[in-house]
Short mmCIF file of C-alpha atoms and ligand atoms in Angstrom, two decimals:
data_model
loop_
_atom_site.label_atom_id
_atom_site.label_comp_id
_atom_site.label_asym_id
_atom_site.label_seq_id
_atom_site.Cartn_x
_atom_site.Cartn_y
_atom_site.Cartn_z
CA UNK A 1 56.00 80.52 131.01
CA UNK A 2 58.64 82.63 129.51
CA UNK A 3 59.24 86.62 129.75
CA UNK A 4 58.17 86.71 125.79
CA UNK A 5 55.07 84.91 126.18
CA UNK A 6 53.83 86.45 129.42
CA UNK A 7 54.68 89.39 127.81
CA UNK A 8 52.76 88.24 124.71
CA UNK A 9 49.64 87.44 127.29
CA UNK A 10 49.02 90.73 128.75
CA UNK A 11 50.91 93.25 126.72
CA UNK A 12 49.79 94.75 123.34
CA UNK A 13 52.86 96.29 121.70
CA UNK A 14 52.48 99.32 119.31
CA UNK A 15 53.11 98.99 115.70
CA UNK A 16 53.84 95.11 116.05
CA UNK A 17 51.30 92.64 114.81
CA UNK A 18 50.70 90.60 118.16
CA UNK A 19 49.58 87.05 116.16
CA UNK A 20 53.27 86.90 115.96
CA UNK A 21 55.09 88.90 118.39
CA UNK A 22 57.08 85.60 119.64
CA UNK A 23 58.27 84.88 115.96
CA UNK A 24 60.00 88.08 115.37
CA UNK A 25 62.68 87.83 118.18
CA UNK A 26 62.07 90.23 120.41
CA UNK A 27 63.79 90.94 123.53
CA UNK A 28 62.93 91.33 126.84
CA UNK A 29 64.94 93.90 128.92
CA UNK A 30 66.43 94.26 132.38
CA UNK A 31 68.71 96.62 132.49
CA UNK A 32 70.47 99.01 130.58
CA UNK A 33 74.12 100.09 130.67
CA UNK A 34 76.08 102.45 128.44
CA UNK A 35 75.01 101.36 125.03
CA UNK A 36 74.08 98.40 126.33
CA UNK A 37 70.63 97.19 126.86
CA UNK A 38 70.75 93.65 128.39
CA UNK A 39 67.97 90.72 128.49
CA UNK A 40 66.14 88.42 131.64
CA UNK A 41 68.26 85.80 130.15
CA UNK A 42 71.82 88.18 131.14
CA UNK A 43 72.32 88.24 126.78
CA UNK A 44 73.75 92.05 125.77
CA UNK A 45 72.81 93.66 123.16
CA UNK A 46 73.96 97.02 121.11
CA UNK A 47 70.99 99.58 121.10
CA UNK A 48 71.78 100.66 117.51
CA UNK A 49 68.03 102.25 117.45
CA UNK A 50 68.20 104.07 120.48
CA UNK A 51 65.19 102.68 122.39
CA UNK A 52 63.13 103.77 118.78
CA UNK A 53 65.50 106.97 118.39
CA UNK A 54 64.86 108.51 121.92
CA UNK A 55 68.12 107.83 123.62
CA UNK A 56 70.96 109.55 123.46
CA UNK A 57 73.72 109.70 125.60
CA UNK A 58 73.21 105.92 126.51
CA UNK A 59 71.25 104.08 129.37
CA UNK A 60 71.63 104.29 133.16
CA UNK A 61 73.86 107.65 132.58
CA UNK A 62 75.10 108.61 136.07
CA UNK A 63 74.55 112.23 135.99
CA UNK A 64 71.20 111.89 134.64
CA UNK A 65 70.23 109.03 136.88
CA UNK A 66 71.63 111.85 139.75
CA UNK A 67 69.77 114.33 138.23
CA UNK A 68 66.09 112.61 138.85
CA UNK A 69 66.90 111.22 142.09
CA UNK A 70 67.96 114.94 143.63
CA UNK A 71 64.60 115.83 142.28
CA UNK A 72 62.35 112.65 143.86
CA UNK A 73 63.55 114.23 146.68
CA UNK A 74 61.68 117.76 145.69
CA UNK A 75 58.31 116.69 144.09
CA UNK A 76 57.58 113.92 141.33
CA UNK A 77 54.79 116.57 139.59
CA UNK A 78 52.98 119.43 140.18
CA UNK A 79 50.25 120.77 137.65
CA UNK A 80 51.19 123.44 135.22
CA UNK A 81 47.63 124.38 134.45
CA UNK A 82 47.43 127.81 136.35
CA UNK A 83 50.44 127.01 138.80
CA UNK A 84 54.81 126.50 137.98
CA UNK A 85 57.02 124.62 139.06
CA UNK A 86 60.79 125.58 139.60
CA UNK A 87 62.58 123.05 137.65
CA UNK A 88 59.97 123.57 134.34
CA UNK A 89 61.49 127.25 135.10
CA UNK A 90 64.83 126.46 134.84
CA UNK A 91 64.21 123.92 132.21
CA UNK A 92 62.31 126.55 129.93
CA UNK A 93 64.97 129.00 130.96
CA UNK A 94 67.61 126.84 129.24
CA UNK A 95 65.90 125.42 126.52
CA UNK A 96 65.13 129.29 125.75
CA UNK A 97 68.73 130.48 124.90
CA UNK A 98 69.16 127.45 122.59
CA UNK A 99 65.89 126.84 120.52
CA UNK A 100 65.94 128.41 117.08
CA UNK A 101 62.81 130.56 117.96
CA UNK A 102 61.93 134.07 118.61
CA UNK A 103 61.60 134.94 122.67
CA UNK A 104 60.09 130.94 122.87
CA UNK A 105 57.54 130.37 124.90
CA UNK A 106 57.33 126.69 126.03
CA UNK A 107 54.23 124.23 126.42
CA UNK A 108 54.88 121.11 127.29
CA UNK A 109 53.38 117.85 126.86
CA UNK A 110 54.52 114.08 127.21
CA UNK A 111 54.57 112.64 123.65
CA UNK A 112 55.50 114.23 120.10
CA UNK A 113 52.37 113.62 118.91
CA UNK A 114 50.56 115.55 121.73
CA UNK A 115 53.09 117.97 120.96
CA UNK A 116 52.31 118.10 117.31
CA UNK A 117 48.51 118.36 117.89
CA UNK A 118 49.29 121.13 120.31
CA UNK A 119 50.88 122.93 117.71
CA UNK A 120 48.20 122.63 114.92
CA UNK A 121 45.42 124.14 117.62
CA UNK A 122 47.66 126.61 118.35
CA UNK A 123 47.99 127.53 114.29
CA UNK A 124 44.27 127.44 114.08
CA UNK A 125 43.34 129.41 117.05
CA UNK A 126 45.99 132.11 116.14
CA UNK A 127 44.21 133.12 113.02
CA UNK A 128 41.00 133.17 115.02
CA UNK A 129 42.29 135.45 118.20
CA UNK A 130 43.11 137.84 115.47
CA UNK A 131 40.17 137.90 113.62
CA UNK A 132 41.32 136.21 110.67
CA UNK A 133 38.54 134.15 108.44
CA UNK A 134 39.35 130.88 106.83
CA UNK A 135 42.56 130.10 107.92
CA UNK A 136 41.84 126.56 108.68
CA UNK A 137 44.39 124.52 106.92
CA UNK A 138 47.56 123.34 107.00
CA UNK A 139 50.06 122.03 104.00
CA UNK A 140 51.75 119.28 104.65
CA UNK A 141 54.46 116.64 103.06
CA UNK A 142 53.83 113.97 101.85
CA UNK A 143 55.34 110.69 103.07
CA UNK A 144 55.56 112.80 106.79
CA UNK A 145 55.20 111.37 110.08
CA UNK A 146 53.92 113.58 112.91
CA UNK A 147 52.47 111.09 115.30
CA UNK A 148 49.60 108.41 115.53
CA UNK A 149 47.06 110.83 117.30
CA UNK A 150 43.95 112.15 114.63
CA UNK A 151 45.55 115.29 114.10
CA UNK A 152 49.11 114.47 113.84
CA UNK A 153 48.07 111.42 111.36
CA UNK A 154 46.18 113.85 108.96
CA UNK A 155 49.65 116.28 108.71
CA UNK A 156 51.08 113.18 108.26
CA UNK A 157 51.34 111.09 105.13
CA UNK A 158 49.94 107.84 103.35
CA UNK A 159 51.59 104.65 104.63
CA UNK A 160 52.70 103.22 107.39
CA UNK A 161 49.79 101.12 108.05
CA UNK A 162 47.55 103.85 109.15
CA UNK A 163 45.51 104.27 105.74
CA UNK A 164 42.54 102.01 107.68
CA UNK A 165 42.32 105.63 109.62
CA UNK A 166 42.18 107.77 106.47
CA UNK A 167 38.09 108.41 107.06
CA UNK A 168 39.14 110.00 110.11
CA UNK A 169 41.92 112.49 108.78
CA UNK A 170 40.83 115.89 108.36
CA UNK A 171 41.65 117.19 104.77
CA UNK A 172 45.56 118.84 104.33
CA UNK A 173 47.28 120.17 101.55
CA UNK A 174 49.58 117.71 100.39
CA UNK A 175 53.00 118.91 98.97
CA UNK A 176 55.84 116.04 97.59
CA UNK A 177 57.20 113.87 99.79
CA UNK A 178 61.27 114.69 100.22
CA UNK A 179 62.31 111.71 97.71
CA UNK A 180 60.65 114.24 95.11
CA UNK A 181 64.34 116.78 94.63
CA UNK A 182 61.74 119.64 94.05
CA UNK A 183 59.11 118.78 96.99
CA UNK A 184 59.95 121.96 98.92
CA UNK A 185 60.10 124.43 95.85
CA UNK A 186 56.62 122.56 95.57
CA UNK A 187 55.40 123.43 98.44
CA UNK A 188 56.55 127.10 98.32
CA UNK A 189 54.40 127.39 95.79
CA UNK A 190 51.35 125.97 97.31
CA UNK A 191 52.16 128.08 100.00
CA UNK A 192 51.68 131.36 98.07
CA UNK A 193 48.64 130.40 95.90
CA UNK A 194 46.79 128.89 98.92
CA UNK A 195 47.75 131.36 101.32
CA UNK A 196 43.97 133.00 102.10
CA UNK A 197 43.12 129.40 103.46
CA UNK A 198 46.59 127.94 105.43
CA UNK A 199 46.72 128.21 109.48
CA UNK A 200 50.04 127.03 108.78
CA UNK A 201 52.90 124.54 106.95
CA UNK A 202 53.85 121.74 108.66
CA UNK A 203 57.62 120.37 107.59
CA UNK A 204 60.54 117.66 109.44
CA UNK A 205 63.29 119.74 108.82
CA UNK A 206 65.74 118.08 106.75
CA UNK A 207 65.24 114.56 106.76
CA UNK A 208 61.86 112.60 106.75
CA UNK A 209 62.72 110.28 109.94
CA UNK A 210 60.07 107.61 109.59
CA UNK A 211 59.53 107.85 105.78
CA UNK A 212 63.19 105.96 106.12
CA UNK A 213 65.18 109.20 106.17
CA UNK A 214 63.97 110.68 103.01
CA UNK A 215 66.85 114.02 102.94
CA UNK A 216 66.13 117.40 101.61
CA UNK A 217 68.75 119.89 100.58
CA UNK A 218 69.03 122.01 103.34
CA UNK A 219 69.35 125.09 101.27
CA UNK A 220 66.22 124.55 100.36
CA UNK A 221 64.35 125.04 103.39
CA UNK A 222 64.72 129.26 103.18
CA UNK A 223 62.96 129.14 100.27
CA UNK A 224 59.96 127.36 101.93
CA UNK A 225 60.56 130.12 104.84
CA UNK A 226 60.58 133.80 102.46
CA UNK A 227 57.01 131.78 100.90
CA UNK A 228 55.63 131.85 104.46
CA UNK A 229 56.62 134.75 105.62
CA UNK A 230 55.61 136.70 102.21
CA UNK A 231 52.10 135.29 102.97
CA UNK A 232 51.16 135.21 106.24
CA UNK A 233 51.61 131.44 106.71
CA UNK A 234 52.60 130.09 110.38
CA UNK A 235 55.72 128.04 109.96
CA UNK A 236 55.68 124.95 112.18
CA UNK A 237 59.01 122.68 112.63
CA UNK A 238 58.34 119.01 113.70
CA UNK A 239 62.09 118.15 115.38
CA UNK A 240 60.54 115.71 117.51
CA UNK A 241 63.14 113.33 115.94
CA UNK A 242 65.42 115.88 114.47
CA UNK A 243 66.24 117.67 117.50
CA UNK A 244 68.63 117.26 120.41
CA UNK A 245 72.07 116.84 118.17
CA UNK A 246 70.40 113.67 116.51
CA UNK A 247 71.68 115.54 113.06
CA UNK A 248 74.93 116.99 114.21
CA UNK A 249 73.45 120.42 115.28
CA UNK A 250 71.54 121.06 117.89
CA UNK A 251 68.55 121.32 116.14
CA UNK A 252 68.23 120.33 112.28
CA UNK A 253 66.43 123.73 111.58
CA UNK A 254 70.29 125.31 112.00
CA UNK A 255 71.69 123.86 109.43
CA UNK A 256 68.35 124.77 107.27
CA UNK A 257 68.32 128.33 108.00
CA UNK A 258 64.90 128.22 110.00
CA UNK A 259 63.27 130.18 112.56
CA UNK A 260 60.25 128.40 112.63
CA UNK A 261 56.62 130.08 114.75
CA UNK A 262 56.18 126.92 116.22
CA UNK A 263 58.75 123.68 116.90
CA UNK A 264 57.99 120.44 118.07
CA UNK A 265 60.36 118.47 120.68
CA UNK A 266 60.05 115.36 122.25
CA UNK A 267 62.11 112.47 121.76
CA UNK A 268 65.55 113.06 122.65
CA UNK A 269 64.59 115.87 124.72
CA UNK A 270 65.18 113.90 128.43
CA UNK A 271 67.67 111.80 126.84
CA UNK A 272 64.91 108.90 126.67
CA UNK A 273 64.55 108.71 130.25
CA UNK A 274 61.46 110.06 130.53
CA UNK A 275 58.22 110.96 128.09
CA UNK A 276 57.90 115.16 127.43
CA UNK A 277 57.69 116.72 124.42
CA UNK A 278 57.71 120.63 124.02
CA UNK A 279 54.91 122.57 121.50
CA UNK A 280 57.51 126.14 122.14
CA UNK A 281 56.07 129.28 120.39
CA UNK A 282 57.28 132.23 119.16
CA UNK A 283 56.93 135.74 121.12
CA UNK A 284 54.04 137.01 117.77
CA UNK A 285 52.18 133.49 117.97
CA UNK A 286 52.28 133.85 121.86
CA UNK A 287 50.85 137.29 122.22
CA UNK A 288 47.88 136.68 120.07
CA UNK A 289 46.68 134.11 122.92
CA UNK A 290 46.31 137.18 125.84
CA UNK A 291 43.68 138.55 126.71
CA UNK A 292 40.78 139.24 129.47
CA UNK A 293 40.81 136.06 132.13
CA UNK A 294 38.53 133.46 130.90
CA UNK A 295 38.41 135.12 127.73
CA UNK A 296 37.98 133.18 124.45
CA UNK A 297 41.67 134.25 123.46
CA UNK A 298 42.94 131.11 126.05
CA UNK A 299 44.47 128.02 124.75
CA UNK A 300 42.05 125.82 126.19
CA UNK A 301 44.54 122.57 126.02
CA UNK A 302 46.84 121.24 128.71
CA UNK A 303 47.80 117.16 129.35
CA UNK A 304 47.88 115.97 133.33
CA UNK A 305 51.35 115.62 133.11
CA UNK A 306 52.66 118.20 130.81
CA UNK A 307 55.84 120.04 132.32
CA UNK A 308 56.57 116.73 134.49
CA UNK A 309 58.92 117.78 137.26
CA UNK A 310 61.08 114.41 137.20
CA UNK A 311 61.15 114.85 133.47
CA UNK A 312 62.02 118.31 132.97
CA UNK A 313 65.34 117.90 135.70
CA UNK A 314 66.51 114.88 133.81
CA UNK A 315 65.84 117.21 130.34
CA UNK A 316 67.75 120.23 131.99
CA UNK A 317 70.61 118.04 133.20
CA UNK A 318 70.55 116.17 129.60
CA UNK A 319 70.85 119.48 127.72
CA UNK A 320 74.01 120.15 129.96
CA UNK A 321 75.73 117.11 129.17
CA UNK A 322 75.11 117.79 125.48
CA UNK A 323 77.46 121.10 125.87
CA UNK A 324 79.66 119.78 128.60
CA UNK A 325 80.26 115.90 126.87
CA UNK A 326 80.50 117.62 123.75
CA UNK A 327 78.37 115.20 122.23
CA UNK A 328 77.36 116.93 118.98
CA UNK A 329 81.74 116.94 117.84
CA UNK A 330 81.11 112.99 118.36
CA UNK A 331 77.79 112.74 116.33
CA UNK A 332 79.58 114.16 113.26
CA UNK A 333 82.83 112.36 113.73
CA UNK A 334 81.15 109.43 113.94
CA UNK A 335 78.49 110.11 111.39
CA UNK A 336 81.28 110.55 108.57
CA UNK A 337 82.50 106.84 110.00
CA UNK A 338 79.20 105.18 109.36
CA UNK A 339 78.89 107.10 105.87
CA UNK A 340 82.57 105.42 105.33
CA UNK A 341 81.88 102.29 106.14
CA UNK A 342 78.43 101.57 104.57
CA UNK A 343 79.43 102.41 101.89
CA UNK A 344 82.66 99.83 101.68
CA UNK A 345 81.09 97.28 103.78
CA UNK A 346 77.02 97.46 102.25
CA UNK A 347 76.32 99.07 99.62
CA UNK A 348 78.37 96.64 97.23
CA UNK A 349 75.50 93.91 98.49
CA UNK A 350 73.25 93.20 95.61
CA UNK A 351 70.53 94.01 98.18
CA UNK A 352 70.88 97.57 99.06
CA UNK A 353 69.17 99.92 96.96
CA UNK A 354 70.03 102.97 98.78
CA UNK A 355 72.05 104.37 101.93
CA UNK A 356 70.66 107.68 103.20
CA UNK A 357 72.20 109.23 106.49
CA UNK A 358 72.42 112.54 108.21
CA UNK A 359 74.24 112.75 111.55
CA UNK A 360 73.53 109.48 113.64
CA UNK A 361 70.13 109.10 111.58
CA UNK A 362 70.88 106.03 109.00
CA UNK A 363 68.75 103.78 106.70
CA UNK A 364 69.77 100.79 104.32
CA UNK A 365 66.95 100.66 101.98
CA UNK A 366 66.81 96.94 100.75
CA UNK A 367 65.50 95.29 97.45
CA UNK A 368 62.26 93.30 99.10
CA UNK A 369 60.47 92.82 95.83
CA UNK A 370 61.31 88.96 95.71
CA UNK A 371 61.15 88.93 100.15
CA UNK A 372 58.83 91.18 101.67
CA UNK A 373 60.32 90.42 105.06
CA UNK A 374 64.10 90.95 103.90
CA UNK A 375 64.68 93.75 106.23
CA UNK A 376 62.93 92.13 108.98
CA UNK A 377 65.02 88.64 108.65
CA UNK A 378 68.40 91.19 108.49
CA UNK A 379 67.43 93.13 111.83
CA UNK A 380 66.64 89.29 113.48
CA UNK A 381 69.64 88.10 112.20
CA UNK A 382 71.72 91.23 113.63
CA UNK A 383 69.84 90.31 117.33
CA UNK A 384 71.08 87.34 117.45
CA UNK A 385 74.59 88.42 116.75
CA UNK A 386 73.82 91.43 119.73
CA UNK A 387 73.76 94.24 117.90
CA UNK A 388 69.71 96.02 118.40
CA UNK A 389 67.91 96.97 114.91
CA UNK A 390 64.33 97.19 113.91
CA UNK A 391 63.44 97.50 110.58
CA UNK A 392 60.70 100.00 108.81
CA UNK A 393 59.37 98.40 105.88
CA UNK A 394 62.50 97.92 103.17
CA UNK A 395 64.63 99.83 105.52
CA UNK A 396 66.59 98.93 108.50
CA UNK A 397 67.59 101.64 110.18
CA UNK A 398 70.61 102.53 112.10
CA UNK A 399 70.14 105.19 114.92
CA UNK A 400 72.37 105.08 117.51
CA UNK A 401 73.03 106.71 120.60
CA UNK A 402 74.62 109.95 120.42
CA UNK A 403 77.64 109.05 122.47
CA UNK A 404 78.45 105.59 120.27
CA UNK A 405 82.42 105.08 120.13
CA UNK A 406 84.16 104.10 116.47
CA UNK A 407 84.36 100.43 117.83
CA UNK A 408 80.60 100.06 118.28
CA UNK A 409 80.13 101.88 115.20
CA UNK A 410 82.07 99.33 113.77
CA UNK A 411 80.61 96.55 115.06
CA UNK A 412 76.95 97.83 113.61
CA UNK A 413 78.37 98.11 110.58
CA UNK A 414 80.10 94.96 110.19
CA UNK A 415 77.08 92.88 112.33
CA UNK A 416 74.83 94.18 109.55
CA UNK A 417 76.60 93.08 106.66
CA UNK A 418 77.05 89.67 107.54
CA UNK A 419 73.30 89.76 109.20
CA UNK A 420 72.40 90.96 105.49
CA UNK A 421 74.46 87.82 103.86
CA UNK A 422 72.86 85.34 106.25
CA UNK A 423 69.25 86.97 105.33
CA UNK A 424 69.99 86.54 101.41
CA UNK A 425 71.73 83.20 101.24
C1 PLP B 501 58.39 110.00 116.68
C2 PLP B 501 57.90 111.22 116.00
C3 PLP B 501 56.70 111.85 116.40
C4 PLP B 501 55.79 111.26 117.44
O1 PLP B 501 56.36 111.21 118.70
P1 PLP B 501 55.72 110.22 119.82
O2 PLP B 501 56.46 110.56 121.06
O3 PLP B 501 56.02 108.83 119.32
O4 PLP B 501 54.27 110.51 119.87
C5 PLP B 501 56.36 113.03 115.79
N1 PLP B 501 57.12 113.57 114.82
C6 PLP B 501 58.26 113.00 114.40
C7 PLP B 501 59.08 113.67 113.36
C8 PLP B 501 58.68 111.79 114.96
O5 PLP B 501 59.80 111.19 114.52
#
């Protein structure tokens, strides 16, 4: 047997429809290098996704790689539940003087959708702690994505392939998805005539990742903020995706004026070494949580392995590099690049529909009303010519890692148009 078909005997791959798995070229890594990933077979191939958008200053990084073995020599894990652990301190420490939130306070978990959920009990049980009645809902956007756990599904949006879950969702609000120019005025206004019943709004800041990068206006955000604050509402910020300089800031909720109660990280956040995501509070949504030991004021929620020692040194080291590499300069050099050369290279193909992109956060949306698989075919045909792309639906997407030079950025560009030619001839 093969890697792909013992891989196809014993492992059940998310999102991919395992009757044909083997069909759909799929690779089998080794090793990683750079922006490299490369095969069993020795092929190489460009990660132009980013490992699925969590890597970001490339694979097998030295420093990083340094960074986790100087702490296997400390302690692998240690729970946080009633106990710390030095390097979560330092890590929270950090993250503290750069999140876009007021005296943060951090809980961590190990996947954005843990850190989502965390976030909407923590809405819910603020309202409670303070004696609030009927604050038990949450507005959300449509088209979202938040996570494949119950609660981050129901924030999130139609689609996807998750409606077979939909009598499982709890009820949300539902304001415009982003391709709707006036979704956030929308929802401002949802915001203030539903106010007596929200726990909270629940928003990607500035670009709909998984929707196929669906972009809002970014002045358009504070809007959304003044309705919140005006009534009451808890403003959460999902930057699982966003965050980490994926958007050319730091965090996406710069550029759109927020200061959100609660954010969501994950992804990025070890430089996709390692799974932890971050639900981080504000100082307000923190303090209504204290109270007498054992009291019902607790957040009764914590995962095994949230505040992972391994994972937070790699994350503190990562967040470093970000400063010291000066990776976010790179991300909009070579952001403007890809804009450039899209649009000279695709969007003339008969094909393309529409190029959105915001930092290193791309998507080609493709004509697939005569070939429901057209973006699928493209992203096999860009494998074989060694350049790494899945594609969402219409869209193939084009995410790559953080620290991508103008010669790879190149080669993406150019690998996809003639992958796109080869997939319509
Ligand atoms: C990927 C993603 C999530 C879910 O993160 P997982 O680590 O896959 O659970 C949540 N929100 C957004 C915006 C995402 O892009």
């Amino acid at each position: 047997m093969n890697w792909v078909e013992r891989d196809a005997a014993v492992v059940w791959h998310g999102f991919t429809q395992m009757a044909c798995y083997a069909d759909n070229a799929p690779i089998v890594v080794e090793r990683g290098v750079g922006r490299e990933l490369i095969d069993t077979e020795g092929r190489r191939y460009l990660d132009a996704i980013s490992s699925l958008w969590v890597t970001t200053l490339g694979h097998c990084v030295p420093e990083l790689d340094e960074a986790l073995r100087a702490q296997l020599d400390r302690v692998a894990h240690s729970t946080l539940l009633g106990n710390g652990n030095r390097i979560v301190i330092e890590l929270a420490e950090a993250l503290s003087r750069v999140v876009p939130v007021d005296r943060p306070h951090f809980l961590f978990a190990s996947d954005g959708a843990s850190g989502v959920e965390q976030a909407l009990k923590i809405a819910f049980q603020f309202w409670v702690n303070r004696g609030v009645a009927g604050r038990n809902t949450y507005l959300a956007f449509g088209d979202a994505y938040h996570g494949d756990t119950i609660g981050s599904l129901s924030v999130g949006g139609s689609g996807f392939g998750t409606a077979i879950f939909d009598p499982l969702r709890f009820e949300v609000l539902r304001a415009p998805s982003f391709s709707n120019p006036d979704a956030l005025k929308v929802a401002a206004a949802m915001v203030r005539e539903h106010r007596a019943r929200l726990a909270a709004v629940v928003v990607e800041p500035l670009v709909q990742g998984a929707a196929g990068m669906l972009i809002a206006t970014s002045t358009e955000f504070a809007a959304l903020q003044a309705a919140c604050r005006a009534a009451d509402v808890l403003l959460i910020c999902d930057e699982v995706a966003t965050g980490f300089g994926r958007t050319g800031t730091l965090f996406a909720s710069e550029q759109c004026g927020l200061s959100p109660d609660i954010l969501c990280l994950g992804k990025g956040i070890t430089g996709g070494y390692l799974p932890m995501s971050a639900t981080v509070a504000s100082q307000r949504v923190f303090d209504a949580f204290l109270g007498a030991d054992l009291s019902e004021a607790t957040l009764y929620h914590g995962h095994s392995y949230g505040g992972n020692a391994l994972a937070a040194a790699v994350a503190l080291r990562h967040l470093e590099l970000l400063h010291s590499m000066n990776v976010l300069a790179n991300v909009r050099a070579r952001s403007s690049q890809l804009r450039a050369l899209l649009d000279t290279h695709v969007r003339p193909k008969v094909a393309v529909k529409d190029i959105r992109l915001v930092g290193l956060m791309g998507a080609v949306e493709l004509d697939t009303r005569t070939d429901a698989r057209l973006a699928r075919r493209t992203c096999i045909a860009m494998v074989r010519r060694g350049v790494l792309c899945r594609s969402m639906g219409p869209v193939v997407t084009v995410v790559p890692p953080l620290t991508t030079t103008a010669d790879e950025i190149e080669r993406i560009v150019l690998t996809l148009a003639a992958a796109l030619d080869e997939a319509t001839s």
